[in-house]
PDB file of C-alpha atoms and ligand atoms in Angstrom:
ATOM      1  CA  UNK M  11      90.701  43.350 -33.673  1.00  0.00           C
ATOM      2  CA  UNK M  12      87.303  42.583 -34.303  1.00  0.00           C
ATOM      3  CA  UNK M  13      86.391  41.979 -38.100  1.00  0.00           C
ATOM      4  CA  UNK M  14      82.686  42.838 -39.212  1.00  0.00           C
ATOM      5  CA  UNK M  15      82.444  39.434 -41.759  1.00  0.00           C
ATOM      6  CA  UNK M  16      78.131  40.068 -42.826  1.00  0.00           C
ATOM      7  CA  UNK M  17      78.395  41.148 -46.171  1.00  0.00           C
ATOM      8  CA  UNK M  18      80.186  38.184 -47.143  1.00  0.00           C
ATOM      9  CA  UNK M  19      77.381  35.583 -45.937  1.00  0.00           C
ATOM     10  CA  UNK M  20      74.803  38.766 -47.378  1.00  0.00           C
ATOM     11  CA  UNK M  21      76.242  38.233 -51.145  1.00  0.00           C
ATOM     12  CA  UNK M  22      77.275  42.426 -50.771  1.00  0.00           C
ATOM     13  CA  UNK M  23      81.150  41.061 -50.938  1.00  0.00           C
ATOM     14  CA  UNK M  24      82.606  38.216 -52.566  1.00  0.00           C
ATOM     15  CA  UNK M  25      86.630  39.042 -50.561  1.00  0.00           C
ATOM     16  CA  UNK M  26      87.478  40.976 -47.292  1.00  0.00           C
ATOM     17  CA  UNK M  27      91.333  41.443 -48.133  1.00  0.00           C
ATOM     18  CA  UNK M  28      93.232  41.442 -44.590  1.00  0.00           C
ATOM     19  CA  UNK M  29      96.689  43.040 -43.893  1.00  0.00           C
ATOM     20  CA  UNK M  30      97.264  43.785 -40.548  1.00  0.00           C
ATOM     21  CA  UNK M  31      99.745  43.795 -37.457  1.00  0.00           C
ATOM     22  CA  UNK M  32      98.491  42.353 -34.093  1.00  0.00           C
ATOM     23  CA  UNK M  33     100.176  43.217 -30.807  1.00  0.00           C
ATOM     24  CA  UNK M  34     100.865  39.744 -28.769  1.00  0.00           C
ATOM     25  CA  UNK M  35     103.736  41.399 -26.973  1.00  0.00           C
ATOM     26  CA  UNK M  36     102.161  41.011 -23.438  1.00  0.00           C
ATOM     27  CA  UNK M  37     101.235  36.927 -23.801  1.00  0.00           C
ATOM     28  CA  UNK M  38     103.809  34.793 -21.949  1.00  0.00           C
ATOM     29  CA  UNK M  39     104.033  31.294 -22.647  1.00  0.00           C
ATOM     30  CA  UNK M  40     106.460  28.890 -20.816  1.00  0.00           C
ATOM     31  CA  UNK M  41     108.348  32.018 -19.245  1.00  0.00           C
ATOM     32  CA  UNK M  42     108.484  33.293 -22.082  1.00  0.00           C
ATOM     33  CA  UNK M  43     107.243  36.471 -24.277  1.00  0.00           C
ATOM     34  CA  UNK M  44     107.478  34.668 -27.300  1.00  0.00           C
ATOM     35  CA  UNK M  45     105.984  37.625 -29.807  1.00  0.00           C
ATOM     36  CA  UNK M  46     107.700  40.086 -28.737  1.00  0.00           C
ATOM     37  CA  UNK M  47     107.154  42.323 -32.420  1.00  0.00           C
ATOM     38  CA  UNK M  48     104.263  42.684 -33.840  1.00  0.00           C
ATOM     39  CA  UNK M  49     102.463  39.660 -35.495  1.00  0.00           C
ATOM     40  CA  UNK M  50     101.832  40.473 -39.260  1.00  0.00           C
ATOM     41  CA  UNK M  51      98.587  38.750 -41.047  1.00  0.00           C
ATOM     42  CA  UNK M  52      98.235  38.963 -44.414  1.00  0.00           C
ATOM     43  CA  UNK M  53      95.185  37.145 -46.716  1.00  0.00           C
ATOM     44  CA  UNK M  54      91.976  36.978 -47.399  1.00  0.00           C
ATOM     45  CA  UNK M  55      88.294  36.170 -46.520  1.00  0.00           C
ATOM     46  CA  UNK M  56      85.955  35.177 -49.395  1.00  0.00           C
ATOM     47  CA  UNK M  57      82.919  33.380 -49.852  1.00  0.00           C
ATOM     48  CA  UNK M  58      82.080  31.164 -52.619  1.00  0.00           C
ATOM     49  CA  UNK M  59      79.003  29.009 -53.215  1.00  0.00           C
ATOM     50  CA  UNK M  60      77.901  29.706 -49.338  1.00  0.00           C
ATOM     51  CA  UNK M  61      80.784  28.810 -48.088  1.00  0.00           C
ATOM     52  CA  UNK M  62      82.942  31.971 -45.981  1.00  0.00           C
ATOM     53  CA  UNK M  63      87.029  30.960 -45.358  1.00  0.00           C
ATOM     54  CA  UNK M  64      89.710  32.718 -43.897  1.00  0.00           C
ATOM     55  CA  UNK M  65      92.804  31.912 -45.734  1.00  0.00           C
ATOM     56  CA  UNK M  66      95.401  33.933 -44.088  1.00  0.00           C
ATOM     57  CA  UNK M  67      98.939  33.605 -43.064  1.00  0.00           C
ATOM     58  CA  UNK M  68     101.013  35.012 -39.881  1.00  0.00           C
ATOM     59  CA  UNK M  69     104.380  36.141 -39.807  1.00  0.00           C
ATOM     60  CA  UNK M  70     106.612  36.818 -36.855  1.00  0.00           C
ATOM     61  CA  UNK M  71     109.817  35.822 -34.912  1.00  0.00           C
ATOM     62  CA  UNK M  72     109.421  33.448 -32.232  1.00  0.00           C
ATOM     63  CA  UNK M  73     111.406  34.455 -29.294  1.00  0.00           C
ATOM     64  CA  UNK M  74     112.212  31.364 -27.136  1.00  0.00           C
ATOM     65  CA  UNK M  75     114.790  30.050 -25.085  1.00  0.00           C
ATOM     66  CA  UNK M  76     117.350  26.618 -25.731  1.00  0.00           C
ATOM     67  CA  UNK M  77     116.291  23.473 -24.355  1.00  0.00           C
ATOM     68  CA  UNK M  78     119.897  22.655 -23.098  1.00  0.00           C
ATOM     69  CA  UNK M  79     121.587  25.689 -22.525  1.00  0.00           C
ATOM     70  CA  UNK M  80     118.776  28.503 -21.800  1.00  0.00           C
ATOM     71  CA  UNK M  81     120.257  30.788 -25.085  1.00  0.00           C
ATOM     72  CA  UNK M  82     117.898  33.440 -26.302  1.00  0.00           C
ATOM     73  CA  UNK M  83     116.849  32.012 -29.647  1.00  0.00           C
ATOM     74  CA  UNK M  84     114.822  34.403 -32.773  1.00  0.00           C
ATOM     75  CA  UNK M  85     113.345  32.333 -35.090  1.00  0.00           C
ATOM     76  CA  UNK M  86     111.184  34.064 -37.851  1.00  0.00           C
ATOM     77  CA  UNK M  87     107.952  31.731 -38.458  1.00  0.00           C
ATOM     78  CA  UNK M  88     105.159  31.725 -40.500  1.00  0.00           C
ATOM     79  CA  UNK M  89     101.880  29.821 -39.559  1.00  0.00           C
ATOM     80  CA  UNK M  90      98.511  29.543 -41.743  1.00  0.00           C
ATOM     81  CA  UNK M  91      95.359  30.519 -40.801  1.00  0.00           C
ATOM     82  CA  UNK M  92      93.052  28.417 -41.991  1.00  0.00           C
ATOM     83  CA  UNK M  93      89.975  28.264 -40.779  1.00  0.00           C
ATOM     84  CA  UNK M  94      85.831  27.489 -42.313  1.00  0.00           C
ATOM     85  CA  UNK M  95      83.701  30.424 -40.939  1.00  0.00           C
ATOM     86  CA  UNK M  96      80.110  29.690 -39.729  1.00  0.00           C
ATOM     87  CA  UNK M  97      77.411  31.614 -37.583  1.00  0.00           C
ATOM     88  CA  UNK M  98      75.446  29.036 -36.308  1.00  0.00           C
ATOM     89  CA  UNK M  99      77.166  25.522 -35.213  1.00  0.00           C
ATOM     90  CA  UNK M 100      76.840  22.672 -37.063  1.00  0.00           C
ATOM     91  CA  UNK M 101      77.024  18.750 -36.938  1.00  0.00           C
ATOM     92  CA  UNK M 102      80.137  18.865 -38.177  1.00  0.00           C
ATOM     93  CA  UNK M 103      82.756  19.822 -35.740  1.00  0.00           C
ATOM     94  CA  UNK M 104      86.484  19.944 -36.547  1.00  0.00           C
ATOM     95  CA  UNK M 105      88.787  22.452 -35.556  1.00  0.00           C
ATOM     96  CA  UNK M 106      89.158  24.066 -38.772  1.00  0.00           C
ATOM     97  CA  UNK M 107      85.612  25.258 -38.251  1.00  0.00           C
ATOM     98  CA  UNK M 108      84.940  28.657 -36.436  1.00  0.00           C
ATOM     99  CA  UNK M 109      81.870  29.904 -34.978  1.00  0.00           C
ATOM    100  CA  UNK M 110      81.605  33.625 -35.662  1.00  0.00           C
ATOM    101  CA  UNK M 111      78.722  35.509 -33.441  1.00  0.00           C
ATOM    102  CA  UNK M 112      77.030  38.212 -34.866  1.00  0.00           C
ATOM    103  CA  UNK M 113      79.548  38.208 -37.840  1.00  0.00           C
ATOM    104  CA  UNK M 114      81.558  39.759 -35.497  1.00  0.00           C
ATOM    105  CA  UNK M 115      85.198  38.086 -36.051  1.00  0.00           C
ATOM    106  CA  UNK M 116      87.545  38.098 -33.287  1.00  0.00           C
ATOM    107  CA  UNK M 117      90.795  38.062 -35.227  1.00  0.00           C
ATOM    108  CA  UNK M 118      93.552  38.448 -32.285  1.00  0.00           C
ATOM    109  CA  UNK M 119      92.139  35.410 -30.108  1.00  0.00           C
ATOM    110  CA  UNK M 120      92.017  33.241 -33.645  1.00  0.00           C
ATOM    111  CA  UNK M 121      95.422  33.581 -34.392  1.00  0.00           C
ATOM    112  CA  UNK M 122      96.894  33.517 -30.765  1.00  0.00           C
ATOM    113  CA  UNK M 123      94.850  30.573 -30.487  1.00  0.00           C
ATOM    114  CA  UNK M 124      96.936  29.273 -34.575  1.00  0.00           C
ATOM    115  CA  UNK M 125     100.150  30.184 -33.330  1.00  0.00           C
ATOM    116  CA  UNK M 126     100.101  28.344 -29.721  1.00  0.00           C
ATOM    117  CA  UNK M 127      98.978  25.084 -31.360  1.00  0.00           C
ATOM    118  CA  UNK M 128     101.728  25.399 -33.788  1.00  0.00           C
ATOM    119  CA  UNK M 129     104.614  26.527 -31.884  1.00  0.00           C
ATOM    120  CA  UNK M 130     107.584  24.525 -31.745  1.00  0.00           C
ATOM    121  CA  UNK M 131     107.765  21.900 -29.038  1.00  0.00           C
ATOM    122  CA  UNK M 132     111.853  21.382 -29.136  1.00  0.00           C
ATOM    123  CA  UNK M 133     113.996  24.832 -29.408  1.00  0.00           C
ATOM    124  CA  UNK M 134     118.069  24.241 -30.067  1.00  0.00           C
ATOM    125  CA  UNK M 135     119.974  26.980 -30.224  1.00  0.00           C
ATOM    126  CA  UNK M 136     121.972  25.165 -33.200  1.00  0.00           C
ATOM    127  CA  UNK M 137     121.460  20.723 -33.475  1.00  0.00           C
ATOM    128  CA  UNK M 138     124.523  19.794 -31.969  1.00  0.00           C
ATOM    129  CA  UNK M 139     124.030  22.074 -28.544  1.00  0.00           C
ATOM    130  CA  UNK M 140     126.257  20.474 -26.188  1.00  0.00           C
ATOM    131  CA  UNK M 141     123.585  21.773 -23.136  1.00  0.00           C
ATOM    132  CA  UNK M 142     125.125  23.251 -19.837  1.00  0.00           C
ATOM    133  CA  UNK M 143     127.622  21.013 -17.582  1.00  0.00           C
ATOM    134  CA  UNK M 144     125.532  19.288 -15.063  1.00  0.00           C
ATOM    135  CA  UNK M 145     127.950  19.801 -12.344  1.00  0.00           C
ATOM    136  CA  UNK M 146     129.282  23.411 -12.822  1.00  0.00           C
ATOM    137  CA  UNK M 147     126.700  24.870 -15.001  1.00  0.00           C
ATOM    138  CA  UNK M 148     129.254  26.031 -17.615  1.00  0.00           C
ATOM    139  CA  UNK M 149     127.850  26.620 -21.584  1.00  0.00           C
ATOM    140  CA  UNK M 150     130.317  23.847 -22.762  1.00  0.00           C
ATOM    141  CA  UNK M 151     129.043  25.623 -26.218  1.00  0.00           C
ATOM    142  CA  UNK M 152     132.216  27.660 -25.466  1.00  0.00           C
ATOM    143  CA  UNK M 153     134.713  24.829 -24.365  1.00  0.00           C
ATOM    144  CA  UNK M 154     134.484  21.813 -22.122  1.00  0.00           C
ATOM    145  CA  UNK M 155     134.988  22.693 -18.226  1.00  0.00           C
ATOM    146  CA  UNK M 156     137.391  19.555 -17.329  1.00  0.00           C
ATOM    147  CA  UNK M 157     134.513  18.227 -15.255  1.00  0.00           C
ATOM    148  CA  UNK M 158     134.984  14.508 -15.359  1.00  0.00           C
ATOM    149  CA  UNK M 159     132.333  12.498 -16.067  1.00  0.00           C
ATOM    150  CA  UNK M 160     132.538   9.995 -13.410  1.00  0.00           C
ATOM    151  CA  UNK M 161     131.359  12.560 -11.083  1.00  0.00           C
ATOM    152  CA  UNK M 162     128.012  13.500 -12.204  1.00  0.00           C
ATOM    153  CA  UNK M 163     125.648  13.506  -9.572  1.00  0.00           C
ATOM    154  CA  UNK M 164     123.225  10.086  -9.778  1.00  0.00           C
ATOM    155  CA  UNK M 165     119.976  12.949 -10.185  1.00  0.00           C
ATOM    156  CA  UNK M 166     121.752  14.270 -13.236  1.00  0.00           C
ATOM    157  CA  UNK M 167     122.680  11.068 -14.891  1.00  0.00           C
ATOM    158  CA  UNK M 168     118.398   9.964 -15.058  1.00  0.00           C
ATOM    159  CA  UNK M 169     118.393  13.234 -16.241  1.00  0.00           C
ATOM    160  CA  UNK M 170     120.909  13.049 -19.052  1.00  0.00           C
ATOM    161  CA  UNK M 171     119.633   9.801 -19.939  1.00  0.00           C
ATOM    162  CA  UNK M 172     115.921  11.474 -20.450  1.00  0.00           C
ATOM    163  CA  UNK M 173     116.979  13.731 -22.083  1.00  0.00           C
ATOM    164  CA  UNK M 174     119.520  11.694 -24.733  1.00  0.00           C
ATOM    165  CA  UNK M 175     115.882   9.152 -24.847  1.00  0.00           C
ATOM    166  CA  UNK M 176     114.058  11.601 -26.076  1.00  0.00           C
ATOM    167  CA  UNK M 177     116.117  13.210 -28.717  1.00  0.00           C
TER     168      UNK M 177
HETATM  169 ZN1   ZN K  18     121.758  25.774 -26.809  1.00  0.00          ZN
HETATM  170 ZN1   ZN K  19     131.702  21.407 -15.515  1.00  0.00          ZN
END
């Protein structure tokens, strides 16, 4: 969706309200189609003394899997869009600014571009996720196996110790 921004930076508008629905169903990220609905943005664009922002926010569930026992998780989100708009490039560069070509705003690849940054690193399906048995691969979210310990494979055990490290 491509957002014609030139009367604001021509004084003809002071707001562009925006309230629409983008479709990221196809993008896959880490095996994953993590938007599989609709992505809903709702906010504004308005210029004051020179100055055009996009204060926006998106909505959506994050579809993503458990980092210990593969579950499907849905987690509704909401990330800001926040971003300075500018057509010519400046000095100043920080990632809040956005160049914006012939006024011509792309609005799908800036907010694909929000939500990546600000997706969740760590997904548990609950805090306490007791992660798959390393040696029979059971969910021991739904009882222990009777594996004994003693018998984990030496690959597993560096594993399980990475992975207790780094929680
Ligand atoms: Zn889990
Ligand atoms: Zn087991």
């Amino acid at each position: 969706m491509i957002i014609n921004i030139k009367q604001l930076f021509t004084g003809k508008a002071d707001v562009l309200d925006i309230d629409c629905t983008l479709d990221f169903s196809g993008f896959e990220y880490q095996n994953n189609r993590p938007f599989k609905e609709p992505v809903r943005v709702s906010g504004k664009i308005s210029a004051s003394a020179g100055i055009v922002v996009l204060n926006a926010v998106a909505e959506f569930v994050f579809h993503c899997a458990c980092d210990r026992c593969l579950a499907e998780i849905d987690k509704p989100m909401q990330v800001p869009i926040s971003h300075d708009l500018v057509t010519s490039s400046t000095e100043d560069d920080n990632d809040k600014l956005v160049l914006v070509e012939n006024y011509e705003l792309p609005l799908d690849d800036l907010v694909l571009e929000d939500l990546i940054l600000n997706l969740p690193s760590k997904n548990l399906c609950r805090e306490d996720c007791p992660g798959i048995c390393p040696i029979c691969g059971k969910d021991l979210k739904s009882g222990y196996c009777g594996c004994r310990s003693d018998k984990i494979d030496p690959r597993f055990a560096i594993l399980k110790q990475l992975t207790e490290q780094t929680d």
